[in-house]
PDB file of C-alpha atoms and ligand atoms in Angstrom:
ATOM      1  CA  TYR A 591      56.509 -17.267  -7.465  1.00 97.00           C
ATOM      2  CA  LEU A 592      57.344 -18.115  -3.878  1.00 98.00           C
ATOM      3  CA  VAL A 593      58.090 -21.351  -2.092  1.00 98.00           C
ATOM      4  CA  TYR A 594      58.252 -21.715   1.692  1.00 98.00           C
ATOM      5  CA  GLN A 595      60.688 -23.563   3.912  1.00 98.00           C
ATOM      6  CA  PRO A 596      59.708 -24.323   7.511  1.00 98.00           C
ATOM      7  CA  ILE A 597      61.768 -23.008  10.431  1.00 98.00           C
ATOM      8  CA  VAL A 598      61.590 -25.448  13.327  1.00 98.00           C
ATOM      9  CA  GLU A 599      62.141 -24.848  17.040  1.00 98.00           C
ATOM     10  CA  LEU A 600      64.755 -27.404  18.071  1.00 98.00           C
ATOM     11  CA  ASN A 601      63.578 -28.395  21.533  1.00 96.00           C
ATOM     12  CA  THR A 602      59.860 -28.680  20.731  1.00 96.00           C
ATOM     13  CA  GLN A 603      60.211 -29.753  17.060  1.00 95.00           C
ATOM     14  CA  ARG A 604      57.407 -27.328  16.253  1.00 96.00           C
ATOM     15  CA  ILE A 605      57.226 -25.146  13.150  1.00 97.00           C
ATOM     16  CA  VAL A 606      57.609 -21.516  14.252  1.00 98.00           C
ATOM     17  CA  GLY A 607      57.721 -19.936  10.830  1.00 98.00           C
ATOM     18  CA  PHE A 608      58.541 -20.193   7.138  1.00 98.00           C
ATOM     19  CA  GLU A 609      61.162 -18.521   4.962  1.00 98.00           C
ATOM     20  CA  ALA A 610      59.769 -17.292   1.637  1.00 98.00           C
ATOM     21  CA  LEU A 611      62.169 -18.050  -1.221  1.00 98.00           C
ATOM     22  CA  ALA A 612      61.695 -16.647  -4.714  1.00 98.00           C
ATOM     23  CA  ARG A 613      61.603 -18.916  -7.777  1.00 98.00           C
ATOM     24  CA  MET A 614      61.607 -18.219 -11.486  1.00 96.00           C
ATOM     25  CA  ASN A 615      60.734 -20.636 -14.245  1.00 95.00           C
ATOM     26  CA  SER A 616      61.205 -18.916 -17.560  1.00 92.00           C
ATOM     27  CA  LYS A 617      59.962 -20.174 -20.941  1.00 94.00           C
ATOM     28  CA  GLU A 618      63.206 -19.038 -22.460  1.00 94.00           C
ATOM     29  CA  PHE A 619      65.783 -19.949 -19.817  1.00 93.00           C
ATOM     30  CA  GLY A 620      64.101 -22.659 -17.747  1.00 96.00           C
ATOM     31  CA  PHE A 621      64.739 -22.634 -14.020  1.00 96.00           C
ATOM     32  CA  VAL A 622      66.827 -19.632 -12.954  1.00 96.00           C
ATOM     33  CA  SER A 623      68.428 -19.463  -9.484  1.00 97.00           C
ATOM     34  CA  PRO A 624      67.227 -16.600  -7.253  1.00 97.00           C
ATOM     35  CA  LEU A 625      70.848 -15.570  -6.738  1.00 95.00           C
ATOM     36  CA  GLU A 626      70.996 -14.941 -10.468  1.00 96.00           C
ATOM     37  CA  PHE A 627      67.669 -13.218 -11.153  1.00 96.00           C
ATOM     38  CA  ILE A 628      67.783 -11.098  -7.973  1.00 96.00           C
ATOM     39  CA  ASP A 629      71.226  -9.892  -9.009  1.00 95.00           C
ATOM     40  CA  ILE A 630      69.940  -9.024 -12.498  1.00 95.00           C
ATOM     41  CA  ALA A 631      66.911  -7.245 -11.023  1.00 96.00           C
ATOM     42  CA  GLU A 632      69.228  -5.246  -8.754  1.00 93.00           C
ATOM     43  CA  ARG A 633      71.178  -4.025 -11.771  1.00 94.00           C
ATOM     44  CA  ASN A 634      68.079  -3.148 -13.818  1.00 91.00           C
ATOM     45  CA  GLN A 635      65.934  -1.063 -11.422  1.00 86.00           C
ATOM     46  CA  LEU A 636      63.512  -3.991 -11.233  1.00 95.00           C
ATOM     47  CA  ILE A 637      64.390  -4.959  -7.704  1.00 94.00           C
ATOM     48  CA  VAL A 638      62.023  -2.554  -5.933  1.00 94.00           C
ATOM     49  CA  PRO A 639      58.825  -3.670  -7.708  1.00 95.00           C
ATOM     50  CA  LEU A 640      60.012  -7.291  -7.498  1.00 97.00           C
ATOM     51  CA  SER A 641      60.771  -6.996  -3.761  1.00 96.00           C
ATOM     52  CA  ASN A 642      57.452  -5.321  -3.025  1.00 96.00           C
ATOM     53  CA  TYR A 643      55.706  -8.086  -4.998  1.00 97.00           C
ATOM     54  CA  ILE A 644      57.513 -10.734  -2.952  1.00 98.00           C
ATOM     55  CA  LEU A 645      56.734  -8.922   0.315  1.00 98.00           C
ATOM     56  CA  ARG A 646      53.044  -8.619  -0.598  1.00 98.00           C
ATOM     57  CA  HIS A 647      52.756 -12.303  -1.426  1.00 98.00           C
ATOM     58  CA  ALA A 648      54.633 -13.363   1.704  1.00 98.00           C
ATOM     59  CA  CYS A 649      52.421 -11.139   3.895  1.00 98.00           C
ATOM     60  CA  ALA A 650      49.253 -12.479   2.212  1.00 98.00           C
ATOM     61  CA  TYR A 651      50.540 -16.000   3.012  1.00 98.00           C
ATOM     62  CA  ALA A 652      51.146 -14.943   6.644  1.00 98.00           C
ATOM     63  CA  ALA A 653      47.587 -13.571   6.785  1.00 98.00           C
ATOM     64  CA  GLU A 654      46.257 -16.935   5.562  1.00 98.00           C
ATOM     65  CA  LEU A 655      48.198 -18.747   8.278  1.00 98.00           C
ATOM     66  CA  VAL A 656      46.862 -16.351  10.932  1.00 98.00           C
ATOM     67  CA  ALA A 657      43.284 -16.827   9.643  1.00 97.00           C
ATOM     68  CA  MET A 658      43.786 -20.598  10.013  1.00 96.00           C
ATOM     69  CA  GLY A 659      44.591 -20.087  13.688  1.00 96.00           C
ATOM     70  CA  TYR A 660      48.392 -20.033  13.477  1.00 97.00           C
ATOM     71  CA  ALA A 661      48.596 -16.541  14.916  1.00 96.00           C
ATOM     72  CA  HIS A 662      52.113 -16.969  16.301  1.00 96.00           C
ATOM     73  CA  LEU A 663      53.815 -17.969  13.026  1.00 98.00           C
ATOM     74  CA  ARG A 664      56.302 -15.723  11.224  1.00 98.00           C
ATOM     75  CA  VAL A 665      57.029 -15.500   7.525  1.00 98.00           C
ATOM     76  CA  ALA A 666      60.596 -14.442   6.733  1.00 98.00           C
ATOM     77  CA  VAL A 667      61.446 -12.458   3.602  1.00 98.00           C
ATOM     78  CA  ASN A 668      64.953 -11.831   2.225  1.00 97.00           C
ATOM     79  CA  ILE A 669      65.627  -8.143   1.735  1.00 96.00           C
ATOM     80  CA  SER A 670      67.914  -6.808  -0.966  1.00 92.00           C
ATOM     81  CA  ALA A 671      70.479  -4.119  -0.121  1.00 89.00           C
ATOM     82  CA  ILE A 672      69.133  -1.857  -2.840  1.00 91.00           C
ATOM     83  CA  HIS A 673      65.584  -2.111  -1.585  1.00 93.00           C
ATOM     84  CA  ILE A 674      66.424  -1.323   2.027  1.00 94.00           C
ATOM     85  CA  MET A 675      68.473   1.713   0.926  1.00 92.00           C
ATOM     86  CA  ARG A 676      65.452   3.290  -0.745  1.00 93.00           C
ATOM     87  CA  GLU A 677      63.967   6.211   1.086  1.00 94.00           C
ATOM     88  CA  ASP A 678      60.454   4.707   1.080  1.00 94.00           C
ATOM     89  CA  PHE A 679      61.512   1.218   2.241  1.00 97.00           C
ATOM     90  CA  THR A 680      60.132   1.483   5.803  1.00 98.00           C
ATOM     91  CA  ARG A 681      56.922   3.082   4.625  1.00 97.00           C
ATOM     92  CA  ASP A 682      56.432   0.392   1.926  1.00 96.00           C
ATOM     93  CA  VAL A 683      56.927  -2.441   4.433  1.00 98.00           C
ATOM     94  CA  LEU A 684      54.560  -0.970   7.032  1.00 98.00           C
ATOM     95  CA  GLN A 685      51.950  -0.277   4.337  1.00 98.00           C
ATOM     96  CA  ILE A 686      52.148  -3.874   3.034  1.00 98.00           C
ATOM     97  CA  VAL A 687      51.846  -5.279   6.579  1.00 98.00           C
ATOM     98  CA  LYS A 688      48.825  -3.082   7.212  1.00 98.00           C
ATOM     99  CA  GLU A 689      47.132  -4.005   3.928  1.00 98.00           C
ATOM    100  CA  ALA A 690      47.642  -7.715   4.633  1.00 98.00           C
ATOM    101  CA  GLY A 691      46.003  -7.236   8.049  1.00 98.00           C
ATOM    102  CA  ILE A 692      48.813  -9.007   9.919  1.00 98.00           C
ATOM    103  CA  GLN A 693      50.782  -7.977  13.013  1.00 98.00           C
ATOM    104  CA  GLY A 694      54.412  -6.933  12.824  1.00 98.00           C
ATOM    105  CA  ARG A 695      55.341 -10.124  14.718  1.00 98.00           C
ATOM    106  CA  ASN A 696      54.061 -12.212  11.789  1.00 98.00           C
ATOM    107  CA  LEU A 697      56.815 -10.832   9.561  1.00 98.00           C
ATOM    108  CA  GLU A 698      60.557 -11.315   9.681  1.00 98.00           C
ATOM    109  CA  LEU A 699      63.017  -9.477   7.446  1.00 98.00           C
ATOM    110  CA  GLU A 700      66.333 -11.165   6.641  1.00 98.00           C
ATOM    111  CA  VAL A 701      69.274  -8.926   5.908  1.00 95.00           C
ATOM    112  CA  THR A 702      72.821 -10.024   5.141  1.00 92.00           C
ATOM    113  CA  GLU A 703      75.986  -8.515   6.495  1.00 87.00           C
ATOM    114  CA  SER A 704      76.783  -7.097   3.054  1.00 84.00           C
ATOM    115  CA  VAL A 705      73.611  -4.982   3.329  1.00 84.00           C
ATOM    116  CA  LEU A 706      75.227  -3.297   6.325  1.00 84.00           C
ATOM    117  CA  ALA A 707      78.579  -2.672   4.655  1.00 82.00           C
ATOM    118  CA  ASN A 708      77.460   0.723   3.366  1.00 80.00           C
ATOM    119  CA  ASN A 709      75.369   3.319   5.204  1.00 87.00           C
ATOM    120  CA  TYR A 710      75.441   1.265   8.354  1.00 89.00           C
ATOM    121  CA  ASN A 711      73.922   3.981  10.588  1.00 93.00           C
ATOM    122  CA  LEU A 712      71.080   4.730   8.218  1.00 94.00           C
ATOM    123  CA  ILE A 713      70.152   1.076   7.815  1.00 94.00           C
ATOM    124  CA  ASN A 714      70.450   0.334  11.510  1.00 95.00           C
ATOM    125  CA  GLU A 715      68.032   3.199  12.144  1.00 96.00           C
ATOM    126  CA  LYS A 716      65.531   1.722   9.642  1.00 97.00           C
ATOM    127  CA  LEU A 717      65.842  -1.632  11.398  1.00 97.00           C
ATOM    128  CA  ARG A 718      65.158   0.043  14.745  1.00 97.00           C
ATOM    129  CA  GLU A 719      61.991   1.617  13.425  1.00 98.00           C
ATOM    130  CA  LEU A 720      60.744  -1.689  11.957  1.00 98.00           C
ATOM    131  CA  MET A 721      61.530  -3.545  15.201  1.00 98.00           C
ATOM    132  CA  GLY A 722      59.535  -0.869  17.012  1.00 98.00           C
ATOM    133  CA  GLU A 723      56.532  -2.050  14.972  1.00 98.00           C
ATOM    134  CA  GLY A 724      57.077  -5.603  16.185  1.00 98.00           C
ATOM    135  CA  ILE A 725      58.734  -6.848  12.982  1.00 98.00           C
ATOM    136  CA  ASN A 726      61.521  -9.398  13.558  1.00 98.00           C
ATOM    137  CA  ILE A 727      64.903  -8.815  11.978  1.00 98.00           C
ATOM    138  CA  SER A 728      67.429 -11.560  11.335  1.00 97.00           C
ATOM    139  CA  LEU A 729      71.016 -11.426  10.117  1.00 96.00           C
ATOM    140  CA  ASP A 730      71.250 -13.984   7.300  1.00 95.00           C
ATOM    141  CA  ASP A 731      74.302 -16.098   6.338  1.00 93.00           C
ATOM    142  CA  PHE A 732      75.985 -15.041   9.561  1.00 93.00           C
ATOM    143  CA  GLY A 733      79.711 -15.744   9.707  1.00 88.00           C
ATOM    144  CA  THR A 734      80.401 -15.362   5.997  1.00 87.00           C
ATOM    145  CA  GLY A 735      80.573 -11.541   5.773  1.00 80.00           C
ATOM    146  CA  TYR A 736      82.382  -8.803   7.604  1.00 74.00           C
ATOM    147  CA  SER A 737      80.815  -8.846  11.057  1.00 71.00           C
ATOM    148  CA  SER A 738      82.580  -7.281  13.948  1.00 74.00           C
ATOM    149  CA  PHE A 739      81.525  -7.999  17.488  1.00 76.00           C
ATOM    150  CA  SER A 740      81.202  -4.320  18.341  1.00 77.00           C
ATOM    151  CA  ARG A 741      78.636  -3.961  15.537  1.00 82.00           C
ATOM    152  CA  LEU A 742      76.773  -7.049  16.612  1.00 86.00           C
ATOM    153  CA  ARG A 743      76.241  -5.456  19.994  1.00 85.00           C
ATOM    154  CA  GLU A 744      74.601  -2.319  18.627  1.00 90.00           C
ATOM    155  CA  LEU A 745      72.794  -3.821  15.643  1.00 93.00           C
ATOM    156  CA  ASN A 746      68.987  -3.780  15.757  1.00 96.00           C
ATOM    157  CA  ILE A 747      68.292  -7.464  15.149  1.00 97.00           C
ATOM    158  CA  ASN A 748      66.534 -10.297  17.003  1.00 97.00           C
ATOM    159  CA  THR A 749      68.103 -13.335  15.393  1.00 98.00           C
ATOM    160  CA  LEU A 750      71.329 -14.686  13.897  1.00 97.00           C
ATOM    161  CA  LYS A 751      71.029 -17.202  11.084  1.00 97.00           C
ATOM    162  CA  ILE A 752      74.198 -19.281  11.186  1.00 96.00           C
ATOM    163  CA  ASP A 753      75.368 -19.916   7.618  1.00 95.00           C
ATOM    164  CA  ARG A 754      75.023 -23.448   6.359  1.00 95.00           C
ATOM    165  CA  SER A 755      78.743 -23.709   5.567  1.00 93.00           C
ATOM    166  CA  PHE A 756      79.330 -24.039   9.366  1.00 93.00           C
ATOM    167  CA  ILE A 757      76.501 -26.516   9.901  1.00 95.00           C
ATOM    168  CA  GLN A 758      77.447 -28.933   7.103  1.00 91.00           C
ATOM    169  CA  SER A 759      80.728 -29.953   8.729  1.00 86.00           C
ATOM    170  CA  ILE A 760      79.528 -29.743  12.325  1.00 88.00           C
ATOM    171  CA  THR A 761      79.738 -33.468  12.994  1.00 79.00           C
ATOM    172  CA  ASP A 762      83.420 -33.774  12.153  1.00 73.00           C
ATOM    173  CA  CYS A 763      84.300 -32.203  15.525  1.00 67.00           C
ATOM    174  CA  ASN A 764      86.395 -29.603  13.755  1.00 83.00           C
ATOM    175  CA  LYS A 765      86.781 -25.827  13.883  1.00 84.00           C
ATOM    176  CA  ASP A 766      83.334 -25.312  12.316  1.00 83.00           C
ATOM    177  CA  SER A 767      81.590 -27.176  15.106  1.00 89.00           C
ATOM    178  CA  LEU A 768      83.473 -25.175  17.725  1.00 89.00           C
ATOM    179  CA  LEU A 769      82.650 -21.932  15.905  1.00 91.00           C
ATOM    180  CA  THR A 770      78.978 -22.863  15.718  1.00 93.00           C
ATOM    181  CA  ARG A 771      78.933 -23.594  19.456  1.00 94.00           C
ATOM    182  CA  ASP A 772      80.608 -20.256  20.188  1.00 94.00           C
ATOM    183  CA  ILE A 773      78.332 -18.268  17.844  1.00 94.00           C
ATOM    184  CA  VAL A 774      75.332 -19.691  19.727  1.00 97.00           C
ATOM    185  CA  SER A 775      76.895 -18.785  23.028  1.00 96.00           C
ATOM    186  CA  ILE A 776      77.746 -15.206  21.955  1.00 94.00           C
ATOM    187  CA  ALA A 777      74.218 -14.786  20.554  1.00 95.00           C
ATOM    188  CA  GLN A 778      72.752 -15.903  23.879  1.00 96.00           C
ATOM    189  CA  ARG A 779      74.888 -13.384  25.747  1.00 94.00           C
ATOM    190  CA  LEU A 780      73.692 -10.643  23.409  1.00 94.00           C
ATOM    191  CA  GLY A 781      70.065 -11.704  23.871  1.00 96.00           C
ATOM    192  CA  LEU A 782      69.714 -12.915  20.271  1.00 97.00           C
ATOM    193  CA  LYS A 783      67.984 -16.048  19.011  1.00 98.00           C
ATOM    194  CA  THR A 784      69.816 -18.428  16.667  1.00 98.00           C
ATOM    195  CA  ILE A 785      68.674 -20.320  13.575  1.00 98.00           C
ATOM    196  CA  ALA A 786      70.962 -22.926  12.026  1.00 98.00           C
ATOM    197  CA  GLU A 787      70.675 -23.008   8.223  1.00 98.00           C
ATOM    198  CA  GLY A 788      71.206 -26.068   6.020  1.00 98.00           C
ATOM    199  CA  VAL A 789      70.433 -28.736   8.604  1.00 98.00           C
ATOM    200  CA  GLU A 790      70.511 -32.006   6.650  1.00 97.00           C
ATOM    201  CA  GLU A 791      71.266 -34.696   9.219  1.00 96.00           C
ATOM    202  CA  GLN A 792      69.933 -35.794  12.561  1.00 96.00           C
ATOM    203  CA  ALA A 793      73.489 -35.487  13.904  1.00 94.00           C
ATOM    204  CA  HIS A 794      73.352 -31.754  13.149  1.00 96.00           C
ATOM    205  CA  VAL A 795      70.151 -31.464  15.208  1.00 97.00           C
ATOM    206  CA  ASP A 796      71.711 -33.398  18.120  1.00 96.00           C
ATOM    207  CA  TYR A 797      74.780 -31.151  18.179  1.00 95.00           C
ATOM    208  CA  LEU A 798      72.744 -27.946  17.865  1.00 97.00           C
ATOM    209  CA  LEU A 799      70.346 -29.000  20.637  1.00 97.00           C
ATOM    210  CA  GLU A 800      73.209 -29.897  22.924  1.00 95.00           C
ATOM    211  CA  HIS A 801      74.692 -26.437  22.471  1.00 96.00           C
ATOM    212  CA  GLY A 802      71.509 -24.443  22.915  1.00 97.00           C
ATOM    213  CA  CYS A 803      70.725 -23.344  19.347  1.00 98.00           C
ATOM    214  CA  ASP A 804      67.055 -22.232  19.197  1.00 98.00           C
ATOM    215  CA  MET A 805      65.833 -23.080  15.710  1.00 98.00           C
ATOM    216  CA  CYS A 806      66.831 -24.878  12.542  1.00 98.00           C
ATOM    217  CA  GLN A 807      65.971 -24.945   8.872  1.00 98.00           C
ATOM    218  CA  GLY A 808      67.050 -27.433   6.238  1.00 98.00           C
ATOM    219  CA  TYR A 809      66.391 -30.405   4.002  1.00 98.00           C
ATOM    220  CA  LEU A 810      66.220 -32.794   6.992  1.00 98.00           C
ATOM    221  CA  PHE A 811      62.924 -31.270   7.933  1.00 97.00           C
ATOM    222  CA  SER A 812      61.720 -30.016   4.544  1.00 98.00           C
ATOM    223  CA  LYS A 813      62.902 -28.438   1.312  1.00 98.00           C
ATOM    224  CA  PRO A 814      61.287 -25.164   0.292  1.00 98.00           C
ATOM    225  CA  ILE A 815      57.771 -26.206  -0.882  1.00 98.00           C
ATOM    226  CA  PRO A 816      54.740 -24.599  -2.535  1.00 98.00           C
ATOM    227  CA  LYS A 817      52.174 -22.855  -0.362  1.00 98.00           C
ATOM    228  CA  GLU A 818      49.547 -25.630  -0.355  1.00 97.00           C
ATOM    229  CA  GLU A 819      52.106 -28.243   0.546  1.00 98.00           C
ATOM    230  CA  SER A 820      53.444 -26.081   3.371  1.00 98.00           C
ATOM    231  CA  ILE A 821      49.949 -25.778   4.833  1.00 97.00           C
ATOM    232  CA  GLN A 822      49.492 -29.577   4.619  1.00 97.00           C
ATOM    233  CA  LEU A 823      52.815 -30.025   6.405  1.00 97.00           C
ATOM    234  CA  LEU A 824      51.765 -27.580   9.114  1.00 96.00           C
ATOM    235  CA  LYS A 825      48.437 -29.358   9.683  1.00 94.00           C
ATOM    236  CA  LYS A 826      50.088 -32.759   9.799  1.00 93.00           C
ATOM    237  CA  HIS A 827      52.771 -31.520  12.129  1.00 87.00           C
ATOM    238  CA  GLN A 828      50.893 -29.509  14.692  1.00 80.00           C
ATOM    239  CA  GLY A 829      47.207 -30.118  14.088  1.00 64.00           C
ATOM    240  CA  SER A 830      44.817 -27.697  12.437  1.00 48.00           C
TER     241      SER A 830
HETATM  242  P1  LIG B1052      69.239 -17.695   1.850  1.00 86.35           P
HETATM  243  O1  LIG B1052      68.323 -16.583   2.218  1.00 86.35           O
HETATM  244  O2  LIG B1052      70.394 -17.965   2.765  1.00 86.35           O
HETATM  245  O3  LIG B1052      68.303 -18.963   1.683  1.00 86.35           O
HETATM  246  C1  LIG B1052      68.683 -20.266   2.036  1.00 86.35           C
HETATM  247  C2  LIG B1052      69.081 -21.075   0.810  1.00 86.35           C
HETATM  248  O4  LIG B1052      69.523 -22.366   1.247  1.00 86.35           O
HETATM  249  C3  LIG B1052      67.904 -21.357  -0.111  1.00 86.35           C
HETATM  250  O5  LIG B1052      68.430 -21.395  -1.444  1.00 86.35           O
HETATM  251  C4  LIG B1052      67.442 -22.739   0.323  1.00 86.35           C
HETATM  252  O6  LIG B1052      66.751 -23.438  -0.678  1.00 86.35           O
HETATM  253  C5  LIG B1052      68.777 -23.378   0.634  1.00 86.35           C
HETATM  254  N1  LIG B1052      68.656 -24.465   1.607  1.00 86.35           N
HETATM  255  C6  LIG B1052      67.747 -24.633   2.590  1.00 86.35           C
HETATM  256  N2  LIG B1052      67.982 -25.735   3.311  1.00 86.35           N
HETATM  257  C7  LIG B1052      69.070 -26.323   2.772  1.00 86.35           C
HETATM  258  C8  LIG B1052      69.817 -27.530   3.077  1.00 86.35           C
HETATM  259  O7  LIG B1052      69.506 -28.270   4.000  1.00 86.35           O
HETATM  260  N3  LIG B1052      70.903 -27.794   2.302  1.00 86.35           N
HETATM  261  C9  LIG B1052      71.293 -26.999   1.276  1.00 86.35           C
HETATM  262  N4  LIG B1052      72.340 -27.343   0.553  1.00 86.35           N
HETATM  263  N5  LIG B1052      70.604 -25.848   0.952  1.00 86.35           N
HETATM  264  C10 LIG B1052      69.515 -25.523   1.701  1.00 86.35           C
HETATM  265  P2  LIG B1052      67.712 -20.649  -2.654  1.00 86.35           P
HETATM  266  O8  LIG B1052      66.240 -20.753  -2.512  1.00 86.35           O
HETATM  267  O9  LIG B1052      68.364 -21.117  -3.909  1.00 86.35           O
HETATM  268  O10 LIG B1052      68.114 -19.128  -2.395  1.00 86.35           O
HETATM  269  C11 LIG B1052      69.437 -18.701  -2.484  1.00 86.35           C
HETATM  270  C12 LIG B1052      69.558 -17.275  -2.019  1.00 86.35           C
HETATM  271  O11 LIG B1052      68.876 -16.400  -2.901  1.00 86.35           O
HETATM  272  C13 LIG B1052      68.950 -17.009  -0.651  1.00 86.35           C
HETATM  273  O12 LIG B1052      69.845 -17.428   0.352  1.00 86.35           O
HETATM  274  C14 LIG B1052      68.769 -15.525  -0.717  1.00 86.35           C
HETATM  275  O13 LIG B1052      69.984 -14.852  -0.434  1.00 86.35           O
HETATM  276  C15 LIG B1052      68.432 -15.284  -2.182  1.00 86.35           C
HETATM  277  N6  LIG B1052      66.969 -15.160  -2.310  1.00 86.35           N
HETATM  278  C16 LIG B1052      66.019 -16.113  -2.424  1.00 86.35           C
HETATM  279  N7  LIG B1052      64.786 -15.585  -2.478  1.00 86.35           N
HETATM  280  C17 LIG B1052      64.944 -14.236  -2.382  1.00 86.35           C
HETATM  281  C18 LIG B1052      64.038 -13.124  -2.348  1.00 86.35           C
HETATM  282  O14 LIG B1052      62.793 -13.256  -2.389  1.00 86.35           O
HETATM  283  N8  LIG B1052      64.597 -11.863  -2.249  1.00 86.35           N
HETATM  284  C19 LIG B1052      65.956 -11.671  -2.159  1.00 86.35           C
HETATM  285  N9  LIG B1052      66.404 -10.399  -2.050  1.00 86.35           N
HETATM  286  N10 LIG B1052      66.817 -12.699  -2.169  1.00 86.35           N
HETATM  287  C20 LIG B1052      66.340 -13.983  -2.269  1.00 86.35           C
HETATM  288 MG1  LIG B1053      67.450 -16.048   3.890  1.00 86.35          MG
HETATM  289 MG1  LIG B1054      71.079 -17.799   4.504  1.00 86.35          MG
END
């Protein structure tokens, strides 16, 4: 099943979207981390049906939000490297968006740098096609993989998600805080939006606001929560 974590615009404090995060509660094994079961699914040919299932549910959730009048909200879905490499990936995504009756702008796909490590040109071309349909693309866990600045310039993405390892030590006025500031500034120069991940303290928000970061996501605002709870939060926060 899926839970949803709000993504908040820093200067207005408004919810601009939700990230869908997969959960598994097994009779046999209890709660299993998504890092673990996604990895197992990737090694057992189960990732494509699982990913399409997740995408369908996330898009149905986006359609519900749109029907409630939140037409501008985006639902972000994490995309596995194996799924995106499949020949029918783009077709599957566009079909699911169409079936859900949402616009491309209501969906965001999160890819990590490791996804781009192999077949960079092919994947970048798929991203271009999806962006052409209005779908947002974000680079997840930015700063932890093998990014080069030359690639960042030509990559078909809208948003950088700054990894939470940078954010957590932001307030110590150390190298991480300087790096965060500089990532935001490079993103701005490249015309990309920024989302800070793992925001847990008001001091993180203050620092990020001061340095022009666009959005944040983290326990300070809300943990990932079930659908009904996320809708309650939305209503409470910005009126229905
Ligand atoms: P991610 O995409 O970077 O997701 C963010 C992770 O950070 C989530 O962990 C979220 O619960 C956690 N998080 C959010 N705010 C905070 C905070 O303030 N502090 C701390 N310490 N953690 C925070 P989660 O849900 O355990 O997911 C872990 C990873 O598993 C995700 O990292 C993503 O790479 C993968 N994953 C989750 N759901 C899916 C999915 O549907 N498909 C695929 N392919 N991967 C998924
Ligand atoms: Mg993510
Ligand atoms: Mg991340």
